[in-house]
PDB file of C-alpha atoms in Angstrom:
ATOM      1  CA  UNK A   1     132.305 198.292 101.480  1.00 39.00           C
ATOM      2  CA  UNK A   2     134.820 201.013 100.497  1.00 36.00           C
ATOM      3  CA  UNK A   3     138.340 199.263  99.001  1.00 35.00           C
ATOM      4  CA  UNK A   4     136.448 196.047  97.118  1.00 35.00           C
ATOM      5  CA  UNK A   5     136.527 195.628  93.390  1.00 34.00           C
ATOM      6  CA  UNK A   6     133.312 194.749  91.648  1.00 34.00           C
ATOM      7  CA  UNK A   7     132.434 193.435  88.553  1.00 42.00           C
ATOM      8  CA  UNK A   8     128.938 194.175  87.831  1.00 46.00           C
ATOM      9  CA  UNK A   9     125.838 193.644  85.703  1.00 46.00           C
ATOM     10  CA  UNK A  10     122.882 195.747  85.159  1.00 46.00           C
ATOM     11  CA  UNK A  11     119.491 194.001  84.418  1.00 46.00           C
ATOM     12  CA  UNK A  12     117.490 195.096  82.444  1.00 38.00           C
ATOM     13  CA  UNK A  13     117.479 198.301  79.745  1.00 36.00           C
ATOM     14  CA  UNK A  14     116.472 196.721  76.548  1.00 33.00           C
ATOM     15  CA  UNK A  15     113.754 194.608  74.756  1.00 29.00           C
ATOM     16  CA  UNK A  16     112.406 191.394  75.820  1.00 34.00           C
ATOM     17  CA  UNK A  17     115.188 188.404  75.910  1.00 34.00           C
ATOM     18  CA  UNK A  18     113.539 185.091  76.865  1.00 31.00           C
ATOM     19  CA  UNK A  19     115.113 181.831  77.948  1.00 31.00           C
ATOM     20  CA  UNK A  20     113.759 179.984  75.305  1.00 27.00           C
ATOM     21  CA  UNK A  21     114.451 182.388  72.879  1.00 30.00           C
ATOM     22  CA  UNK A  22     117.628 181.839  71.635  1.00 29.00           C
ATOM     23  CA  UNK A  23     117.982 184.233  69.147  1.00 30.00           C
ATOM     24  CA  UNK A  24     117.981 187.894  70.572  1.00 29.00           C
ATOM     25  CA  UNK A  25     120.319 189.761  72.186  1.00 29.00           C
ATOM     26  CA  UNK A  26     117.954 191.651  74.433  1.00 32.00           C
ATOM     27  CA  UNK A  27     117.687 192.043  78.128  1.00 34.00           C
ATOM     28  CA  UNK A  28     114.865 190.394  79.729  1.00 34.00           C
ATOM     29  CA  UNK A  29     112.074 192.728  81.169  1.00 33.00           C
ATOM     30  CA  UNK A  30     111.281 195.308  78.260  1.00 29.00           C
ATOM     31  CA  UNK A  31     109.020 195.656  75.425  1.00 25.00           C
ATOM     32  CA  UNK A  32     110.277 194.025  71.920  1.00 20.00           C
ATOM     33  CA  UNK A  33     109.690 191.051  69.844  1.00 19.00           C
ATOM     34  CA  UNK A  34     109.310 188.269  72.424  1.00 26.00           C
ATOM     35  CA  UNK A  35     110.214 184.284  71.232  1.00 28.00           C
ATOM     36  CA  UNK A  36     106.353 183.803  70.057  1.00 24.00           C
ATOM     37  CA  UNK A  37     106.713 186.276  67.120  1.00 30.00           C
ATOM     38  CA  UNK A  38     104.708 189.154  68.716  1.00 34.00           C
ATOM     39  CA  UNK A  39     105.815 192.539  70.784  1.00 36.00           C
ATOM     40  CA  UNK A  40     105.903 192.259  75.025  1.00 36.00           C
ATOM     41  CA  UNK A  41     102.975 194.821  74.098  1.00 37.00           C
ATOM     42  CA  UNK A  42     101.096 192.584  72.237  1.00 40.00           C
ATOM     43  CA  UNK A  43     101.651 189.696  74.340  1.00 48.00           C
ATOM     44  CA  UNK A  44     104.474 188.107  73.702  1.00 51.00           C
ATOM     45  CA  UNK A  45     106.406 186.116  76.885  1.00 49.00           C
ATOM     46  CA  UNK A  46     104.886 188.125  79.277  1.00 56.00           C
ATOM     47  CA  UNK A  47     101.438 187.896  78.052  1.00 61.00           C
ATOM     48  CA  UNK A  48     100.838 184.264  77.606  1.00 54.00           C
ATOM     49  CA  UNK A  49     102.579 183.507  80.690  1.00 59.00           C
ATOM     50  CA  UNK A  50     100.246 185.543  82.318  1.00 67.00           C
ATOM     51  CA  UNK A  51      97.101 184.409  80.916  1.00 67.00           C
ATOM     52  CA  UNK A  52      98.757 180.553  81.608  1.00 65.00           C
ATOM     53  CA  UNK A  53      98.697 181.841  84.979  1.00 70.00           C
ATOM     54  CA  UNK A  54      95.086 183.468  84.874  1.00 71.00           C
ATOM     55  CA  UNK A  55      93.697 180.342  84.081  1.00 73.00           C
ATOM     56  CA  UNK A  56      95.348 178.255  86.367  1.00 77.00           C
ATOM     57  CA  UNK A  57      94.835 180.708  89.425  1.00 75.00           C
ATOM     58  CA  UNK A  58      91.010 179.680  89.456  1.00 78.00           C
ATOM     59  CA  UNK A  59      91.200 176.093  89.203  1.00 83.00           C
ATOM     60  CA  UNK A  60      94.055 175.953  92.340  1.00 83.00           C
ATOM     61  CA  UNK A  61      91.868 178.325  94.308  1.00 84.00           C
ATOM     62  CA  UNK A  62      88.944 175.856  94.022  1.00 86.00           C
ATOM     63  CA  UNK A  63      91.244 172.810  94.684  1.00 87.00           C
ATOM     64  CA  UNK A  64      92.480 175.063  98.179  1.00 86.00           C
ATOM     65  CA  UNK A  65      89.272 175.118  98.992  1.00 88.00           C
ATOM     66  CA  UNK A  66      88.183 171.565  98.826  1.00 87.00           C
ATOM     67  CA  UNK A  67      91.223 170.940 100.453  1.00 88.00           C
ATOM     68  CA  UNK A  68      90.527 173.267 103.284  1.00 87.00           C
ATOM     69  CA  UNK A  69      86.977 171.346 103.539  1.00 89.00           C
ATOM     70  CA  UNK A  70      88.357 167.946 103.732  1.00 88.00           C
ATOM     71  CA  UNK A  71      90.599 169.426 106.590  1.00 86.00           C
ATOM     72  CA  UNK A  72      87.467 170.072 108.672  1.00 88.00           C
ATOM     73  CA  UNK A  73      86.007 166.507 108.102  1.00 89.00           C
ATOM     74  CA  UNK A  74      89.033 164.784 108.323  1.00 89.00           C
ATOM     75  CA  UNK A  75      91.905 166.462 110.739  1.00 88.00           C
ATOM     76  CA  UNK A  76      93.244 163.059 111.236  1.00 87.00           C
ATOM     77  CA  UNK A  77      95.004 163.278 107.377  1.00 86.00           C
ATOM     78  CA  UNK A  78      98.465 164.271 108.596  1.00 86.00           C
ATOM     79  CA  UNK A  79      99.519 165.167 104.766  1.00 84.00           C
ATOM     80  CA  UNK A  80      96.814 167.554 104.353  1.00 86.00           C
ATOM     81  CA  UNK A  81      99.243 170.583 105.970  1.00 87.00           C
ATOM     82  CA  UNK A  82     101.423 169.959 103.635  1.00 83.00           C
ATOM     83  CA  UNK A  83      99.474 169.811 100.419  1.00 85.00           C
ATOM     84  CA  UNK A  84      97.747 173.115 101.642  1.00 86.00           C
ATOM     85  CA  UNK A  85     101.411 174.701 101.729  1.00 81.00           C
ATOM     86  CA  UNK A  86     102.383 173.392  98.419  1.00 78.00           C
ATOM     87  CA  UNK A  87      99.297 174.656  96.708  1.00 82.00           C
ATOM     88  CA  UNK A  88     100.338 178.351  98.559  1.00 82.00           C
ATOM     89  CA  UNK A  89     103.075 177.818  97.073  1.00 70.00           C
ATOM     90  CA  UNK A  90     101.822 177.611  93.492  1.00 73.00           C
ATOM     91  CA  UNK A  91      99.360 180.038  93.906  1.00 79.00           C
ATOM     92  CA  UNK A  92     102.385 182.691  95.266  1.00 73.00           C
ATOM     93  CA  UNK A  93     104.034 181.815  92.292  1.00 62.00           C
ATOM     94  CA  UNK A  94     100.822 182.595  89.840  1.00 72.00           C
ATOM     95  CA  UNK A  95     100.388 186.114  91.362  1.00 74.00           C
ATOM     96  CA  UNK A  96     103.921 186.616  90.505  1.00 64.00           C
ATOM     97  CA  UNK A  97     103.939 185.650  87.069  1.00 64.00           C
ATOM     98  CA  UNK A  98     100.342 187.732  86.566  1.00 72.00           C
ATOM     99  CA  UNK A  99     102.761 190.671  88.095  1.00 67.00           C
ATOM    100  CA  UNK A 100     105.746 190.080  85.451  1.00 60.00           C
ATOM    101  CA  UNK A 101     103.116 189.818  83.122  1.00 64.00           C
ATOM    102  CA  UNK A 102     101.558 192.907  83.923  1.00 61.00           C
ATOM    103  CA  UNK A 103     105.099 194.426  83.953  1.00 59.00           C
ATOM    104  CA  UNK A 104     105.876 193.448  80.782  1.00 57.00           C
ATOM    105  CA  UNK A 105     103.231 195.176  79.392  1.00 55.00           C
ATOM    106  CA  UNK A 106     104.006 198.501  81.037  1.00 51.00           C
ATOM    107  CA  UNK A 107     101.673 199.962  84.436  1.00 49.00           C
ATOM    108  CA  UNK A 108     100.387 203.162  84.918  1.00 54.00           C
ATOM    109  CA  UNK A 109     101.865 206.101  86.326  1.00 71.00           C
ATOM    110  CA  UNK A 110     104.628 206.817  89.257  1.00 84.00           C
ATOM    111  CA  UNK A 111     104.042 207.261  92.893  1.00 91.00           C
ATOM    112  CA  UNK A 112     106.012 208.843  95.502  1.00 96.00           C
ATOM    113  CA  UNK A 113     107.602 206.415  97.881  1.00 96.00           C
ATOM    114  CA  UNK A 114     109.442 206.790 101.199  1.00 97.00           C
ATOM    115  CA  UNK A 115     112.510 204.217 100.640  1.00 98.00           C
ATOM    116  CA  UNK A 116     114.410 204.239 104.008  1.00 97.00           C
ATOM    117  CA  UNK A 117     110.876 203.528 105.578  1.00 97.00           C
ATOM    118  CA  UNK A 118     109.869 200.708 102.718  1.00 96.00           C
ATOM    119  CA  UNK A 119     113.462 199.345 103.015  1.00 97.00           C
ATOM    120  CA  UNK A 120     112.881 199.390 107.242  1.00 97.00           C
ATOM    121  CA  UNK A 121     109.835 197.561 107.186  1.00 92.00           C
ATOM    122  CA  UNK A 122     111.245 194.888 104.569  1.00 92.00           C
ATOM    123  CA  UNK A 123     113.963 194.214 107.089  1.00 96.00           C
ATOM    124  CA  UNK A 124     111.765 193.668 109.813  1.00 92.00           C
ATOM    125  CA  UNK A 125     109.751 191.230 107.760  1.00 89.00           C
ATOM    126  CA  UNK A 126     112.880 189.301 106.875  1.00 92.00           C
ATOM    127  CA  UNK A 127     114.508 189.466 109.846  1.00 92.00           C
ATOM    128  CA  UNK A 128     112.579 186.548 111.275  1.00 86.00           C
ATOM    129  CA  UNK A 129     113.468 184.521 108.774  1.00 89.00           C
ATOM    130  CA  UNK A 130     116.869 185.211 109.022  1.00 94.00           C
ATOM    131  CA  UNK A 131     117.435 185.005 112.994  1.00 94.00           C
ATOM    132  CA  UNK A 132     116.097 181.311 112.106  1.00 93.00           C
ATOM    133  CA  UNK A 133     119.360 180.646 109.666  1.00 94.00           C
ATOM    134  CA  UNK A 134     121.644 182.620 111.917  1.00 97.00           C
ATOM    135  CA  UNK A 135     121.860 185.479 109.560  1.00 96.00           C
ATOM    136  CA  UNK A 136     122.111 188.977 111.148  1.00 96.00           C
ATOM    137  CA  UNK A 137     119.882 191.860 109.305  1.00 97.00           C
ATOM    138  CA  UNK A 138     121.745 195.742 108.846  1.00 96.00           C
ATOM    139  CA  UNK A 139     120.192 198.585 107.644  1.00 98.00           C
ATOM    140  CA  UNK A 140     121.644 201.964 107.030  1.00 96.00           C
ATOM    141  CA  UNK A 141     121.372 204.818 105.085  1.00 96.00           C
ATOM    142  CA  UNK A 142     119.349 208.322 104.479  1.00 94.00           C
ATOM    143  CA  UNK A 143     115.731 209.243 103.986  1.00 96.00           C
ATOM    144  CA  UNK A 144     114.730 209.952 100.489  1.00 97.00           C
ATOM    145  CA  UNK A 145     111.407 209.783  98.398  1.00 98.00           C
ATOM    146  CA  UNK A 146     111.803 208.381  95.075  1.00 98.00           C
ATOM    147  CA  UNK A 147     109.262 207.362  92.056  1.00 97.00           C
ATOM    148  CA  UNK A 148     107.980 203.864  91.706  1.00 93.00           C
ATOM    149  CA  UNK A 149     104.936 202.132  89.853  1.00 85.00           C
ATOM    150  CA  UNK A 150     102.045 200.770  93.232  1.00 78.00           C
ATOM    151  CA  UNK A 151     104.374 198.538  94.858  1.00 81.00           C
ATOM    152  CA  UNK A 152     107.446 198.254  92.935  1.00 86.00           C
ATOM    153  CA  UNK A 153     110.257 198.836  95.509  1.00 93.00           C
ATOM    154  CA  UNK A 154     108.641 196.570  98.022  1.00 89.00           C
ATOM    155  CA  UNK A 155     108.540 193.542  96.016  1.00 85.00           C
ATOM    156  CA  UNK A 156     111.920 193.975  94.970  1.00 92.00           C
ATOM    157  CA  UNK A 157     113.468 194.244  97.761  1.00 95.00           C
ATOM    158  CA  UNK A 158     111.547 191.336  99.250  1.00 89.00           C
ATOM    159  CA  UNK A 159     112.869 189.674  96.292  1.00 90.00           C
ATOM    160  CA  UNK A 160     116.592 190.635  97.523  1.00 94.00           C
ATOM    161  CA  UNK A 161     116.281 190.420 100.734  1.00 95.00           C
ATOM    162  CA  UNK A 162     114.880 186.910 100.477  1.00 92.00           C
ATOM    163  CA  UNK A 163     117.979 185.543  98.149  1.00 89.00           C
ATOM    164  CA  UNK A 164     120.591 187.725 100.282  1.00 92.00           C
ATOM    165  CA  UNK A 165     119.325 185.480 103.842  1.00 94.00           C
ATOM    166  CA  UNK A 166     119.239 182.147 101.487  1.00 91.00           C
ATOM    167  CA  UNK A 167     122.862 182.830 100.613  1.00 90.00           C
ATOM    168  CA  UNK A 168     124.256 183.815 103.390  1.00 90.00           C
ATOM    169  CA  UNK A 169     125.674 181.430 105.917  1.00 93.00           C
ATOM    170  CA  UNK A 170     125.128 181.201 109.230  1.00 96.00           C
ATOM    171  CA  UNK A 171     126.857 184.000 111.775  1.00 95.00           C
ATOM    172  CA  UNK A 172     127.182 185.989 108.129  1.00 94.00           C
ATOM    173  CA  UNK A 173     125.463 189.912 108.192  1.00 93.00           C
ATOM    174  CA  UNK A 174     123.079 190.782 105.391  1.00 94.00           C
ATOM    175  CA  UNK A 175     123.316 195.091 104.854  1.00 94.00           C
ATOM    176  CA  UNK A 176     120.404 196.782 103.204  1.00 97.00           C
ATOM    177  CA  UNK A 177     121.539 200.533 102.807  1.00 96.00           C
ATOM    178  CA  UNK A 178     120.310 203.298 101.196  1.00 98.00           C
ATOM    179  CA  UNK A 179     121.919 206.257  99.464  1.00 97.00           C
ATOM    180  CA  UNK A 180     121.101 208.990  96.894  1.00 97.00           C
ATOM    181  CA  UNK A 181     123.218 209.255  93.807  1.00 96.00           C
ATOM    182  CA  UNK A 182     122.692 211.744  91.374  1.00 95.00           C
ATOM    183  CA  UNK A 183     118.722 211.750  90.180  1.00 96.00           C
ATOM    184  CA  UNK A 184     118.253 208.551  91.438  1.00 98.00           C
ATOM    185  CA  UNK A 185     117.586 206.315  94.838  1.00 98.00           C
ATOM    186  CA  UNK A 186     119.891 203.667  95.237  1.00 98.00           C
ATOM    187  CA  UNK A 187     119.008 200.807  97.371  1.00 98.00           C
ATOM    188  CA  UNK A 188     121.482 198.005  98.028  1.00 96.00           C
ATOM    189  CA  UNK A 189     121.435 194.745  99.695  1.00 95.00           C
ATOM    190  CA  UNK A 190     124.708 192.646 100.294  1.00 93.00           C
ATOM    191  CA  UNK A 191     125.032 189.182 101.370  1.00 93.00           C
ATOM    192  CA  UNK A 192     128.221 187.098 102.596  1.00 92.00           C
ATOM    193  CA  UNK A 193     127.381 184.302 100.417  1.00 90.00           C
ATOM    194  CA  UNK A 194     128.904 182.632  97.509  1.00 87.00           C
ATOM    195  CA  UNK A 195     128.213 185.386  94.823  1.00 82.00           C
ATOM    196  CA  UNK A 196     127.876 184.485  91.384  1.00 80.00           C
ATOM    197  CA  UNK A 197     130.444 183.590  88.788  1.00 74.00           C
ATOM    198  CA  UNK A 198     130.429 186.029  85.500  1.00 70.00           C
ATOM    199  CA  UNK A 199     128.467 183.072  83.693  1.00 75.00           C
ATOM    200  CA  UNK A 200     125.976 183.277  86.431  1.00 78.00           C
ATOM    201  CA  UNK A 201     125.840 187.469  86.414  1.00 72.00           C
ATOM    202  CA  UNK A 202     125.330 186.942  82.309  1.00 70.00           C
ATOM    203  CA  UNK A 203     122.225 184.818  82.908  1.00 60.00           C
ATOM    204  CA  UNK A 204     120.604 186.140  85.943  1.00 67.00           C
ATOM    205  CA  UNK A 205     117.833 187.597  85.604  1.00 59.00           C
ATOM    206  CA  UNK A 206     116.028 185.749  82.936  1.00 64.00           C
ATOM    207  CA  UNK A 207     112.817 184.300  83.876  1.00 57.00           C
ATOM    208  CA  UNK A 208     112.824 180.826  85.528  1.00 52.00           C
ATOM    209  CA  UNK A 209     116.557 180.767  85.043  1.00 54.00           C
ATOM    210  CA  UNK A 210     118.517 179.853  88.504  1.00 56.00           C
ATOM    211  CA  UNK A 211     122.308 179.559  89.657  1.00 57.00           C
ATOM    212  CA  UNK A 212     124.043 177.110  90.813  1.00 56.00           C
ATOM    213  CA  UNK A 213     124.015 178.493  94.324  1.00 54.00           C
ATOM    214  CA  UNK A 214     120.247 178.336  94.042  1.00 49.00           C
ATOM    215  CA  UNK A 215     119.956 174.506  93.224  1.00 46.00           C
ATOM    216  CA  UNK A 216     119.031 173.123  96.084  1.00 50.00           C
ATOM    217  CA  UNK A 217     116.672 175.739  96.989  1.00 50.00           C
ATOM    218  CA  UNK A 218     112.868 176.578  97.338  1.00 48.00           C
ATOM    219  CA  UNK A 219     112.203 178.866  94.241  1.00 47.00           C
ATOM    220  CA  UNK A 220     111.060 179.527  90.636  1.00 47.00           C
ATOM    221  CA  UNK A 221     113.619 181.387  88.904  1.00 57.00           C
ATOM    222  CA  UNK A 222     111.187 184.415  88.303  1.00 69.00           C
ATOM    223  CA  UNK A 223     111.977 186.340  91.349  1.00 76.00           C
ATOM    224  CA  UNK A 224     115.169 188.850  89.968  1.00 82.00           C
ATOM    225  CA  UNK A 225     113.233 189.070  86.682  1.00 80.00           C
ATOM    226  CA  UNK A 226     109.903 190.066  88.301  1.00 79.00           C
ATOM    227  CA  UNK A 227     112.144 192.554  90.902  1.00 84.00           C
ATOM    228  CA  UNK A 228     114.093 194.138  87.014  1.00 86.00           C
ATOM    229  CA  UNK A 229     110.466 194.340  85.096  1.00 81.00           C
ATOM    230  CA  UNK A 230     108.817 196.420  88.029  1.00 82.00           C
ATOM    231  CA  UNK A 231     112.007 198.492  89.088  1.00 89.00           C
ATOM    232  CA  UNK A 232     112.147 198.990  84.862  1.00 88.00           C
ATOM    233  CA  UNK A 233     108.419 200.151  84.835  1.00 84.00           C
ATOM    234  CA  UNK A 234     109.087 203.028  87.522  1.00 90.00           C
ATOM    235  CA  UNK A 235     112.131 204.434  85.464  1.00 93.00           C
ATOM    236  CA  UNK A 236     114.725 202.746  87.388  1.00 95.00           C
ATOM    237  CA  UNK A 237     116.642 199.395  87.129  1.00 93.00           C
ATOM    238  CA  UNK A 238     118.255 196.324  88.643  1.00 92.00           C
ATOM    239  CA  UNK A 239     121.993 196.047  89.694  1.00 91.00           C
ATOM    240  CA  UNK A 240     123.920 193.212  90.370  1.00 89.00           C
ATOM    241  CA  UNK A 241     128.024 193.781  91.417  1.00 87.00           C
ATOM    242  CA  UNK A 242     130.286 190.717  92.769  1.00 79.00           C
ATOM    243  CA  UNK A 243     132.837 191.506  95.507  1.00 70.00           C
ATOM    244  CA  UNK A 244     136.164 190.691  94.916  1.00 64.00           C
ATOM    245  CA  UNK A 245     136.135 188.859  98.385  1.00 66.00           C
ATOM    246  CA  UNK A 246     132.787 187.181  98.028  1.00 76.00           C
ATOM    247  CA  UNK A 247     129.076 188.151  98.214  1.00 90.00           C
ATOM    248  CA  UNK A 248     126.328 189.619  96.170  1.00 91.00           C
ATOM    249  CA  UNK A 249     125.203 193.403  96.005  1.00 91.00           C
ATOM    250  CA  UNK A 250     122.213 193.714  94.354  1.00 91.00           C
ATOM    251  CA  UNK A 251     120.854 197.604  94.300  1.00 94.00           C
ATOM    252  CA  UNK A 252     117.340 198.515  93.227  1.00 97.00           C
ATOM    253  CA  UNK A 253     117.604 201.797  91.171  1.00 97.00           C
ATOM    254  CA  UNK A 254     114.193 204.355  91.213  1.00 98.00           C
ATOM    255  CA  UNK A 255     114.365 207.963  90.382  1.00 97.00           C
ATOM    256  CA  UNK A 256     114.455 210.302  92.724  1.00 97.00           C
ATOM    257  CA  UNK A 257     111.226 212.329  93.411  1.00 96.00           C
ATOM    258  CA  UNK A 258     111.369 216.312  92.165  1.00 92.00           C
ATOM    259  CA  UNK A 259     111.633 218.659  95.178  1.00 82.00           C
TER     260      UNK A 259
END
């Protein structure tokens, strides 16, 4: 990648800025006043979304299961598959808003995490997905243990990885690599896709907000802004750079473990 220009944008480092919130300034994953009146600590965004999604979470699990029974007594409903993947679907979507939520809020302490190994086995998970779209997976980089809150790395770069294969097209390369910079882990992930425009790098980010090269996609909008609050939680942060020539590099930022 040596030679291309970048513009870039770095989500998130300040207090809670919601899409329906037109009034603050802030970036979208911290704690602050939120668009309901009260702090991210209090509640705010991330807490009613996440008790929203609390008490839906129950309800779809007993419809799944009905579902499921119906299956049994009547495999002859061809739609049934279908349903059972769309309600998947919503519950996937609940977890994740119960984790933004939960991110919002602030977790509890750091653990050490092995990121060329987490980043390896994300690639492998992705990669099937990707050989299905014609999208070749890379990964390079160095061995190095940084600090994350239970899971935090992972989900982000599942998160990443996910919107890197979407965008690319097909016979394009995906590159996940990993270097060391300072006190901190970087982890990047580039895609040969569209990129985003500077309107687009402004927005993204914000919960349930999508770009225009995400349209006609599968998705919620929550994904980068779920990746930011966790990556925020463990000390680090979310970049996003455009190339020059095309493409997206997105780089999850943790702090580097002490010796």
């Amino acid at each position: 990648m040596s030679g291309r220009r970048y513009d870039a944008a770095v989500l998130p480092d300040g207090a809670a800025d919601h899409p329906y919130d037109a009034d603050t300034d802030a970036g979208p994953c911290g704690a602050g006043v939120g668009p309901y009146g009260g702090s991210a600590a209090a509640g705010g965004p991330y807490g009613l979304a996440a008790a929203a999604a609390h008490q839906l979470r129950g309800p779809l699990s007993s419809i799944r299961l009905r579902l499921q029974m119906l299956g049994e007594r009547r495999p002859e409903v061809a739609e049934l598959p279908g349903v059972l993947r769309e309600v998947d679907r919503l519950a996937t979507l609940l977890n994740q808003i119960l984790d933004w939520g939960a991110a919002g809020r602030g977790t509890s302490g750091s653990e050490p995490v092995e990121v060329l190994d987490v980043a390896a086995a994300r690639v492998d998970a992705w990669s099937l997905l990707a050989d299905a779209r014609d999208v070749h997976v890379d990964l390079a980089g160095t061995a190095a243990t940084a600090l994350q809150t239970y899971g935090a790395l992972e989900h982000a770069l599942d998160v990443l990885l996910d919107n890197a294969v979407q965008a690319g097209p097909p016979g394009s390369t995906v590159t996940c690599a990993v270097h060391v910079a300072g006190r901190h882990v970087h982890v990047s992930v580039t895609d040969e896709g569209p990129g985003m425009t500077d309107t687009e790098l402004a927005h993204a980010g914000r919960p349930f907000w999508r770009g225009a090269s995400g349209a006609g996609r599968a998705g919620s909008g929550i994904g980068l802004s779920l990746a930011a609050s966790l990556l925020r939680a463990s000390g680090g942060r979310l970049d996003l750079r455009r190339a020059a020539a095309g493409g997206l590099t997105a780089t999850a930022v943790l702090p580097l473990a002490p010796d």
